[in-house]
mmCIF file of C-alpha atoms in Angstrom:
data_model
loop_
_atom_site.group_PDB
_atom_site.id
_atom_site.type_symbol
_atom_site.label_atom_id
_atom_site.label_comp_id
_atom_site.label_asym_id
_atom_site.label_seq_id
_atom_site.Cartn_x
_atom_site.Cartn_y
_atom_site.Cartn_z
ATOM 1 C CA MET A 1492 11.814 -11.199 -25.957
ATOM 2 C CA ARG A 1493 9.338 -14.073 -26.122
ATOM 3 C CA GLU A 1494 7.266 -14.496 -22.980
ATOM 4 C CA VAL A 1495 8.288 -18.137 -22.533
ATOM 5 C CA TYR A 1496 11.956 -17.171 -22.466
ATOM 6 C CA PHE A 1497 11.213 -14.240 -20.132
ATOM 7 C CA ILE A 1498 9.552 -16.626 -17.672
ATOM 8 C CA LYS A 1499 12.334 -19.212 -17.975
ATOM 9 C CA GLN A 1500 14.968 -16.557 -17.376
ATOM 10 C CA ASN A 1501 13.347 -15.213 -14.190
ATOM 11 C CA LYS A 1502 11.393 -18.155 -12.781
ATOM 12 C CA GLU A 1503 13.922 -19.099 -10.095
ATOM 13 C CA LYS A 1504 14.170 -15.506 -8.910
ATOM 14 C CA TRP A 1505 10.391 -15.185 -8.609
ATOM 15 C CA LEU A 1506 10.107 -18.482 -6.751
ATOM 16 C CA GLY A 1507 12.803 -17.241 -4.385
ATOM 17 C CA ILE A 1508 10.784 -14.077 -3.753
ATOM 18 C CA GLU A 1509 7.760 -16.244 -2.971
ATOM 19 C CA GLN A 1510 9.870 -18.048 -0.370
ATOM 20 C CA VAL A 1511 10.827 -14.698 1.171
ATOM 21 C CA ILE A 1512 7.190 -13.556 1.291
ATOM 22 C CA GLN A 1513 6.158 -16.809 2.972
ATOM 23 C CA GLY A 1514 8.906 -16.343 5.552
ATOM 24 C CA LYS A 1515 10.841 -19.450 4.523
ATOM 25 C CA ILE A 1516 13.861 -17.306 3.626
ATOM 26 C CA LYS A 1517 14.867 -14.383 5.850
ATOM 27 C CA LYS A 1518 16.032 -11.098 4.321
ATOM 28 C CA ASN A 1519 16.975 -7.799 5.901
ATOM 29 C CA PRO A 1520 15.117 -4.607 4.860
ATOM 30 C CA ASP A 1521 17.849 -3.544 2.403
ATOM 31 C CA ASP A 1522 17.773 -6.893 0.590
ATOM 32 C CA LEU A 1523 13.981 -6.746 0.470
ATOM 33 C CA SER A 1524 14.156 -3.311 -1.136
ATOM 34 C CA SER A 1525 16.571 -4.631 -3.774
ATOM 35 C CA LEU A 1526 14.266 -7.559 -4.522
ATOM 36 C CA TYR A 1527 11.332 -5.173 -4.780
ATOM 37 C CA ILE A 1528 13.104 -2.866 -7.234
ATOM 38 C CA ASN A 1529 14.183 -5.873 -9.314
ATOM 39 C CA LEU A 1530 10.651 -7.226 -9.335
ATOM 40 C CA ILE A 1531 9.201 -3.838 -10.278
ATOM 41 C CA ASN A 1532 11.520 -3.792 -13.302
ATOM 42 C CA ASP A 1533 10.221 -7.211 -14.341
ATOM 43 C CA LEU A 1534 6.637 -6.048 -13.841
ATOM 44 C CA SER A 1535 7.230 -2.906 -15.884
ATOM 45 C CA PHE A 1536 8.720 -5.013 -18.700
ATOM 46 C CA ALA A 1537 5.790 -7.448 -18.587
ATOM 47 C CA GLN A 1538 3.237 -4.623 -18.645
ATOM 48 C CA THR A 1539 4.922 -3.216 -21.732
ATOM 49 C CA TYR A 1540 5.288 -6.406 -23.778
ATOM 50 C CA TYR A 1541 2.693 -8.799 -22.282
ATOM 51 C CA PRO A 1542 -0.028 -6.461 -20.914
ATOM 52 C CA LYS A 1543 -2.826 -9.059 -20.903
ATOM 53 C CA SER A 1544 -0.718 -12.014 -19.831
ATOM 54 C CA ASN A 1545 -1.113 -14.064 -16.658
ATOM 55 C CA THR A 1546 2.567 -13.352 -16.065
ATOM 56 C CA THR A 1547 1.765 -9.666 -15.622
ATOM 57 C CA VAL A 1548 -1.043 -10.465 -13.195
ATOM 58 C CA TYR A 1549 1.266 -12.775 -11.240
ATOM 59 C CA LEU A 1550 4.069 -10.192 -11.040
ATOM 60 C CA ASN A 1551 1.648 -7.466 -9.970
ATOM 61 C CA HIS A 1552 0.390 -9.693 -7.145
ATOM 62 C CA LEU A 1553 3.941 -10.616 -6.152
ATOM 63 C CA SER A 1554 4.960 -6.944 -6.133
ATOM 64 C CA SER A 1555 2.045 -6.069 -3.883
ATOM 65 C CA GLN A 1556 2.957 -8.829 -1.427
ATOM 66 C CA ILE A 1557 6.642 -7.963 -1.184
ATOM 67 C CA PHE A 1558 5.767 -4.283 -0.819
ATOM 68 C CA GLN A 1559 3.653 -5.185 2.219
ATOM 69 C CA LYS A 1560 6.540 -7.336 3.466
ATOM 70 C CA ILE A 1561 8.834 -4.310 3.291
ATOM 71 C CA TYR A 1562 6.243 -2.251 5.151
ATOM 72 C CA LYS A 1563 6.256 -4.828 7.927
ATOM 73 C CA THR A 1564 10.018 -5.226 8.236
ATOM 74 C CA LYS A 1565 11.538 -1.868 7.392
ATOM 75 C CA ARG A 1566 12.901 0.227 10.217
ATOM 76 C CA VAL A 1567 10.382 2.971 10.788
ATOM 77 C CA GLU A 1568 10.079 5.550 13.512
ATOM 78 C CA GLU A 1569 6.362 4.933 13.707
ATOM 79 C CA ASN A 1570 5.263 3.103 16.846
ATOM 80 C CA ARG A 1571 4.812 -0.627 16.151
ATOM 81 C CA LEU A 1572 1.410 -0.648 17.853
ATOM 82 C CA ILE A 1573 0.201 2.260 15.743
ATOM 83 C CA TYR A 1574 1.394 0.510 12.586
ATOM 84 C CA PHE A 1575 -0.410 -2.676 13.644
ATOM 85 C CA PHE A 1576 -3.806 -0.978 13.900
ATOM 86 C CA LYS A 1577 -3.237 1.644 11.216
ATOM 87 C CA THR A 1578 -1.876 -0.535 8.403
ATOM 88 C CA GLU A 1579 -1.316 -4.222 9.144
ATOM 89 C CA VAL A 1580 -4.780 -5.174 10.398
ATOM 90 C CA PRO A 1581 -6.699 -3.181 7.748
ATOM 91 C CA LEU A 1582 -4.694 -4.884 4.979
ATOM 92 C CA LEU A 1583 -5.497 -8.294 6.473
ATOM 93 C CA VAL A 1584 -9.185 -7.413 6.842
ATOM 94 C CA TYR A 1585 -9.242 -6.363 3.194
ATOM 95 C CA GLN A 1586 -7.494 -9.568 2.148
ATOM 96 C CA TYR A 1587 -10.035 -11.703 4.027
ATOM 97 C CA ARG A 1588 -13.017 -9.366 3.554
ATOM 98 C CA ARG A 1589 -15.271 -12.101 2.170
ATOM 99 C CA TYR A 1590 -15.049 -13.913 5.511
ATOM 100 C CA LEU A 1591 -16.341 -10.785 7.241
ATOM 101 C CA LEU A 1592 -19.282 -10.844 4.840
ATOM 102 C CA TYR A 1593 -19.888 -14.532 5.562
ATOM 103 C CA ALA A 1594 -19.770 -13.891 9.308
ATOM 104 C CA PHE A 1595 -22.316 -11.085 9.061
ATOM 105 C CA LEU A 1596 -24.646 -13.146 6.871
ATOM 106 C CA PHE A 1597 -24.545 -16.018 9.365
ATOM 107 C CA PHE A 1598 -25.054 -13.550 12.220
ATOM 108 C CA ILE A 1599 -28.165 -12.089 10.571
ATOM 109 C CA LEU A 1600 -29.507 -15.573 9.803
ATOM 110 C CA PHE A 1601 -28.917 -16.894 13.327
ATOM 111 C CA THR A 1602 -30.334 -13.753 14.977
ATOM 112 C CA SER A 1603 -33.448 -14.082 12.819
ATOM 113 C CA ILE A 1604 -33.786 -17.677 14.000
ATOM 114 C CA GLY A 1605 -33.706 -16.392 17.578
ATOM 115 C CA VAL A 1606 -36.448 -13.853 16.855
ATOM 116 C CA LEU A 1607 -38.677 -16.373 15.065
ATOM 117 C CA SER A 1608 -38.151 -18.970 17.786
ATOM 118 C CA ALA A 1609 -39.229 -16.464 20.441
ATOM 119 C CA ILE A 1610 -42.289 -15.518 18.385
ATOM 120 C CA TYR A 1611 -43.563 -19.061 17.923
ATOM 121 C CA ASP A 1612 -42.481 -20.552 21.255
ATOM 122 C CA LYS A 1613 -43.248 -18.441 24.333
ATOM 123 C CA ASP A 1614 -41.070 -20.658 26.525
ATOM 124 C CA PHE A 1615 -38.045 -20.288 24.256
ATOM 125 C CA VAL A 1616 -36.738 -17.138 25.976
ATOM 126 C CA ASN A 1617 -36.914 -18.854 29.376
ATOM 127 C CA ILE A 1618 -34.896 -21.768 28.019
ATOM 128 C CA ILE A 1619 -32.247 -19.551 26.432
ATOM 129 C CA LEU A 1620 -31.886 -16.834 29.089
ATOM 130 C CA GLY A 1621 -32.964 -18.679 32.221
ATOM 131 C CA GLU A 1622 -36.174 -18.203 34.214
ATOM 132 C CA SER A 1623 -34.636 -16.153 37.025
ATOM 133 C CA TYR A 1624 -33.118 -13.666 34.565
ATOM 134 C CA VAL A 1625 -36.380 -13.409 32.621
ATOM 135 C CA ASN A 1626 -38.475 -12.918 35.775
ATOM 136 C CA GLU A 1627 -36.101 -10.246 37.070
ATOM 137 C CA THR A 1628 -36.250 -8.407 33.751
ATOM 138 C CA ILE A 1629 -40.060 -8.586 33.663
ATOM 139 C CA GLU A 1630 -40.174 -6.973 37.104
ATOM 140 C CA ASN A 1631 -37.790 -4.269 35.910
ATOM 141 C CA ILE A 1632 -39.985 -3.582 32.881
ATOM 142 C CA LYS A 1633 -43.055 -3.275 35.128
ATOM 143 C CA ASN A 1634 -41.118 -0.694 37.145
ATOM 144 C CA ASP A 1635 -40.271 1.248 33.947
ATOM 145 C CA ASN A 1636 -36.625 0.265 34.263
ATOM 146 C CA ALA A 1637 -35.893 -2.077 31.351
ATOM 147 C CA VAL A 1638 -32.131 -1.797 31.898
ATOM 148 C CA GLY A 1639 -32.337 -2.516 35.625
ATOM 149 C CA VAL A 1640 -30.301 -5.693 35.235
ATOM 150 C CA TYR A 1641 -27.286 -3.523 34.318
ATOM 151 C CA GLN A 1642 -27.546 -1.507 37.542
ATOM 152 C CA SER A 1643 -26.555 -4.226 39.984
ATOM 153 C CA GLY A 1644 -23.043 -4.439 41.425
ATOM 154 C CA SER A 1645 -20.276 -1.858 41.543
ATOM 155 C CA THR A 1646 -19.225 -0.088 38.378
ATOM 156 C CA TRP A 1647 -15.588 -1.196 38.393
ATOM 157 C CA GLY A 1648 -16.396 -4.748 39.503
ATOM 158 C CA SER A 1649 -19.030 -5.140 36.795
ATOM 159 C CA THR A 1650 -16.698 -3.677 34.193
ATOM 160 C CA ILE A 1651 -13.844 -6.098 34.929
ATOM 161 C CA GLY A 1652 -16.174 -9.096 34.945
ATOM 162 C CA ILE A 1653 -17.868 -8.039 31.708
ATOM 163 C CA ILE A 1654 -14.573 -7.453 29.893
ATOM 164 C CA PHE A 1655 -13.147 -10.835 30.850
ATOM 165 C CA ASN A 1656 -16.386 -12.614 29.982
ATOM 166 C CA ASN A 1657 -16.612 -10.946 26.566
ATOM 167 C CA ILE A 1658 -12.967 -11.728 25.777
ATOM 168 C CA LYS A 1659 -13.639 -15.358 26.749
ATOM 169 C CA VAL A 1660 -16.676 -15.491 24.447
ATOM 170 C CA GLY A 1661 -14.642 -13.941 21.624
ATOM 171 C CA ALA A 1662 -11.784 -16.389 22.159
ATOM 172 C CA LYS A 1663 -14.211 -19.302 21.863
ATOM 173 C CA LEU A 1664 -15.655 -17.918 18.642
ATOM 174 C CA TYR A 1665 -12.127 -17.723 17.273
ATOM 175 C CA ILE A 1666 -10.450 -20.875 18.599
ATOM 176 C CA TYR A 1667 -13.414 -23.104 17.760
ATOM 177 C CA GLY A 1668 -12.516 -22.382 14.138
ATOM 178 C CA VAL A 1669 -9.932 -25.187 14.327
ATOM 179 C CA ALA A 1670 -12.863 -27.572 13.827
ATOM 180 C CA GLY A 1671 -13.086 -26.479 10.206
ATOM 181 C CA GLY A 1672 -15.119 -23.406 11.144
ATOM 182 C CA VAL A 1673 -18.037 -25.538 12.388
ATOM 183 C CA GLY A 1674 -17.272 -24.782 16.036
ATOM 184 C CA THR A 1675 -17.220 -21.063 15.281
ATOM 185 C CA LEU A 1676 -20.594 -21.238 13.548
ATOM 186 C CA PHE A 1677 -22.067 -23.149 16.482
ATOM 187 C CA ALA A 1678 -20.780 -20.547 18.963
ATOM 188 C CA LEU A 1679 -22.079 -17.739 16.728
ATOM 189 C CA LEU A 1680 -25.444 -19.522 16.479
ATOM 190 C CA SER A 1681 -25.699 -19.733 20.262
ATOM 191 C CA ASN A 1682 -24.892 -16.058 20.847
ATOM 192 C CA SER A 1683 -26.947 -14.747 17.927
ATOM 193 C CA VAL A 1684 -30.048 -16.757 18.842
ATOM 194 C CA MET A 1685 -29.718 -15.409 22.384
ATOM 195 C CA LEU A 1686 -29.536 -11.843 21.056
ATOM 196 C CA GLY A 1687 -32.511 -12.285 18.728
ATOM 197 C CA SER A 1688 -34.741 -13.860 21.366
ATOM 198 C CA PHE A 1689 -33.589 -11.289 23.948
ATOM 199 C CA GLN A 1690 -34.571 -8.340 21.764
ATOM 200 C CA TYR A 1691 -37.925 -9.890 20.824
ATOM 201 C CA PHE A 1692 -38.594 -10.500 24.517
ATOM 202 C CA PHE A 1693 -38.416 -6.748 25.147
ATOM 203 C CA TYR A 1694 -40.560 -6.075 22.084
ATOM 204 C CA ASP A 1695 -43.174 -8.523 23.361
ATOM 205 C CA TYR A 1696 -43.351 -6.612 26.648
ATOM 206 C CA GLY A 1697 -43.483 -3.197 24.951
ATOM 207 C CA ALA A 1698 -40.023 -2.180 26.131
ATOM 208 C CA LEU A 1699 -37.999 -2.461 22.925
ATOM 209 C CA LYS A 1700 -37.197 1.255 22.733
ATOM 210 C CA ASP A 1701 -36.020 1.507 26.345
ATOM 211 C CA SER A 1702 -34.009 -1.705 26.067
ATOM 212 C CA ALA A 1703 -32.354 -0.552 22.842
ATOM 213 C CA ARG A 1704 -31.373 2.747 24.487
ATOM 214 C CA GLY A 1705 -29.404 0.735 27.018
ATOM 215 C CA ILE A 1706 -28.322 -2.489 25.341
ATOM 216 C CA TRP A 1707 -26.886 -0.901 22.215
ATOM 217 C CA LEU A 1708 -24.824 1.666 24.105
ATOM 218 C CA HIS A 1709 -22.310 -1.118 24.673
ATOM 219 C CA GLY A 1710 -23.829 -3.611 22.252
ATOM 220 C CA VAL A 1711 -22.563 -1.966 19.072
ATOM 221 C CA PHE A 1712 -18.912 -2.571 19.962
ATOM 222 C CA GLU A 1713 -19.630 -5.900 21.657
ATOM 223 C CA ILE A 1714 -21.747 -7.476 18.903
ATOM 224 C CA PHE A 1715 -19.710 -6.086 15.995
ATOM 225 C CA ALA A 1716 -16.536 -7.407 17.652
ATOM 226 C CA MET A 1717 -18.256 -10.769 18.093
ATOM 227 C CA VAL A 1718 -18.918 -10.963 14.351
ATOM 228 C CA VAL A 1719 -15.295 -10.051 13.558
ATOM 229 C CA GLU A 1720 -14.153 -12.757 15.987
ATOM 230 C CA ALA A 1721 -16.378 -15.210 14.119
ATOM 231 C CA MET A 1722 -14.713 -14.013 10.915
ATOM 232 C CA CYS A 1723 -11.351 -14.959 12.439
ATOM 233 C CA GLY A 1724 -12.650 -18.421 13.297
ATOM 234 C CA LEU A 1725 -13.858 -18.909 9.722
ATOM 235 C CA ILE A 1726 -10.443 -17.854 8.378
ATOM 236 C CA LEU A 1727 -8.809 -20.373 10.700
ATOM 237 C CA GLY A 1728 -11.170 -23.127 9.576
ATOM 238 C CA ALA A 1729 -10.722 -22.313 5.891
ATOM 239 C CA SER A 1730 -6.928 -22.444 6.243
ATOM 240 C CA ILE A 1731 -7.282 -26.081 7.311
ATOM 241 C CA LEU A 1732 -9.958 -27.127 4.824
ATOM 242 C CA PHE A 1733 -8.643 -25.225 1.789
ATOM 243 C CA PRO A 1734 -4.808 -25.068 1.844
ATOM 244 C CA LYS A 1735 -4.603 -24.165 -1.878
ATOM 245 C CA THR A 1736 -0.944 -24.232 -2.999
ATOM 246 C CA PHE A 1737 0.401 -24.513 0.563
ATOM 247 C CA SER A 1738 0.855 -27.687 2.540
ATOM 248 C CA ARG A 1739 -1.996 -28.050 5.031
ATOM 249 C CA PHE A 1740 0.313 -27.283 7.953
ATOM 250 C CA ASN A 1741 1.805 -24.161 6.334
ATOM 251 C CA SER A 1742 -1.675 -23.011 5.341
ATOM 252 C CA PHE A 1743 -2.809 -23.424 8.952
ATOM 253 C CA LYS A 1744 0.218 -21.479 10.239
ATOM 254 C CA LYS A 1745 -0.507 -18.614 7.860
ATOM 255 C CA GLY A 1746 -4.231 -18.701 8.615
ATOM 256 C CA PHE A 1747 -3.597 -18.700 12.361
ATOM 257 C CA LYS A 1748 -1.071 -15.868 12.158
ATOM 258 C CA ASP A 1749 -3.316 -13.645 10.036
ATOM 259 C CA SER A 1750 -6.555 -14.405 11.868
ATOM 260 C CA PHE A 1751 -4.953 -13.927 15.284
ATOM 261 C CA LYS A 1752 -3.843 -10.426 14.324
ATOM 262 C CA ILE A 1753 -7.394 -9.553 13.274
ATOM 263 C CA PHE A 1754 -8.698 -11.107 16.494
ATOM 264 C CA LEU A 1755 -6.336 -8.935 18.561
ATOM 265 C CA SER A 1756 -7.747 -5.849 16.848
ATOM 266 C CA THR A 1757 -11.149 -6.552 18.437
ATOM 267 C CA VAL A 1758 -9.804 -6.444 21.997
ATOM 268 C CA PRO A 1759 -9.839 -2.608 22.340
ATOM 269 C CA PHE A 1760 -13.460 -2.562 21.166
ATOM 270 C CA THR A 1761 -14.342 -5.336 23.612
ATOM 271 C CA ILE A 1762 -12.712 -3.390 26.446
ATOM 272 C CA CYS A 1763 -14.581 -0.219 25.443
ATOM 273 C CA ALA A 1764 -17.843 -2.189 25.383
ATOM 274 C CA GLY A 1765 -17.150 -3.465 28.899
ATOM 275 C CA ILE A 1766 -16.400 0.020 30.220
ATOM 276 C CA ILE A 1767 -19.562 1.438 28.641
ATOM 277 C CA GLU A 1768 -21.674 -1.436 29.994
ATOM 278 C CA GLY A 1769 -20.223 -1.102 33.475
ATOM 279 C CA TYR A 1770 -20.305 2.682 33.786
ATOM 280 C CA VAL A 1771 -22.755 4.122 31.230
ATOM 281 C CA THR A 1772 -25.500 1.603 30.408
ATOM 282 C CA ARG A 1773 -26.905 1.737 33.953
ATOM 283 C CA HIS A 1774 -27.750 5.415 33.325
ATOM 284 C CA ALA A 1775 -29.242 4.797 29.864
ATOM 285 C CA LEU A 1776 -32.818 5.820 30.715
ATOM 286 C CA LYS A 1777 -31.756 8.876 32.724
ATOM 287 C CA MET A 1778 -29.685 10.491 30.002
ATOM 288 C CA PRO A 1779 -31.239 12.467 27.115
ATOM 289 C CA LEU A 1780 -32.253 10.319 24.149
ATOM 290 C CA ALA A 1781 -29.974 12.444 21.957
ATOM 291 C CA LEU A 1782 -26.968 11.362 24.035
ATOM 292 C CA ASN A 1783 -27.956 7.704 23.692
ATOM 293 C CA LEU A 1784 -28.109 8.128 19.936
ATOM 294 C CA VAL A 1785 -24.772 9.955 19.792
ATOM 295 C CA ILE A 1786 -23.039 7.105 21.649
ATOM 296 C CA ILE A 1787 -24.778 4.339 19.686
ATOM 297 C CA LEU A 1788 -24.405 5.878 16.231
ATOM 298 C CA GLY A 1789 -20.917 7.169 17.041
ATOM 299 C CA SER A 1790 -19.809 3.679 18.085
ATOM 300 C CA LEU A 1791 -21.319 2.202 14.926
ATOM 301 C CA ALA A 1792 -19.567 4.800 12.767
ATOM 302 C CA ILE A 1793 -16.179 4.122 14.397
ATOM 303 C CA ILE A 1794 -16.171 0.336 14.267
ATOM 304 C CA GLY A 1795 -18.020 0.192 10.937
ATOM 305 C CA PHE A 1796 -15.500 2.537 9.348
ATOM 306 C CA TYR A 1797 -12.543 0.598 10.748
ATOM 307 C CA TYR A 1798 -13.624 -2.811 9.459
ATOM 308 C CA PHE A 1799 -15.674 -1.932 6.373
ATOM 309 C CA VAL A 1800 -14.302 1.296 4.885
ATOM 310 C CA TYR A 1801 -10.763 1.882 6.145
ATOM 311 C CA PRO A 1802 -9.308 -1.447 4.864
ATOM 312 C CA SER A 1803 -10.201 -0.451 1.304
ATOM 313 C CA ILE A 1804 -8.578 2.966 1.791
ATOM 314 C CA VAL A 1805 -5.335 1.401 3.069
ATOM 315 C CA HIS A 1806 -5.346 -1.161 0.253
ATOM 316 C CA LYS A 1807 -5.750 1.539 -2.410
ATOM 317 C CA LYS A 1808 -3.033 3.629 -0.781
ATOM 318 C CA THR A 1809 -0.665 0.639 -0.792
ATOM 319 C CA ASN A 1810 -1.376 -0.095 -4.447
ATOM 320 C CA LYS A 1811 -0.823 3.568 -5.301
ATOM 321 C CA HIS A 1812 2.665 3.355 -3.784
ATOM 322 C CA ILE A 1813 3.325 0.327 -5.988
ATOM 323 C CA ASP A 1814 2.038 2.120 -9.099
ATOM 324 C CA ASP A 1815 4.180 5.162 -8.290
ATOM 325 C CA ALA A 1816 7.207 2.896 -7.930
ATOM 326 C CA ILE A 1817 6.507 1.351 -11.337
ATOM 327 C CA LEU A 1818 6.144 4.754 -12.980
#
């Protein structure tokens, strides 16, 4: 069969499947499975007779999308919350992985600006952090207690306040993305410059090691989550600026839905960061250095794996299921 005729014969069906994937047409799990099997047959035919054609690429992409749609709608015994974190979010992170890269590049750039600003302007840290905070921290450093600022207040009271504050900061990083991503970048700039100048401040007073032992106990989860939240804001902004084949409104709806799911995935890490900061960081200089390193490196391994490595594993596993179905 000539490819042109093959396309003409199945075009309406494929467009209908696109509508289902986009949520414009509702189908139950059984109907979705039938559509998937039908589409796999078309893909198998195209791979046999038009292996290097754009039609084959298109059908492969369509098959992958409807397979994920089935995963999301089929009746499974698996807990919905487990599925959300185990499969749905990793697939979205993989799909939008370049935005995570962009967010990290901006974070590194903005943090470097904070460091350089603190190096060349000795009053910069006072402006960014506030004189009272800086003076208190200097006194703590003189008393060999660089993390003294984390020891004030009750553990549970500090924890609750920290968690709510960090969620508020993360929400701003995300929601400000509606301004085409510019608001997100501004919020990321503000927080990253603060971090960079803060760390150089400790270095300047010879307390970088002690500060790092405390700050990064909770900082790994907190800062990494902040970058992921910035990623979500960039996705939101891009959905408005670059709608591609969607209408701008539909692109925004899709961008908001996808980015919000990724944003929600940061909340457990933000809560963990708050608990660590409220209960553990205050004891940072009393605990063995090895324990500090275990917590810091362990936290980095967990969150780094979840957002950098695991999405690729889930994506490959999903594609393998598709390949097995074709074969």
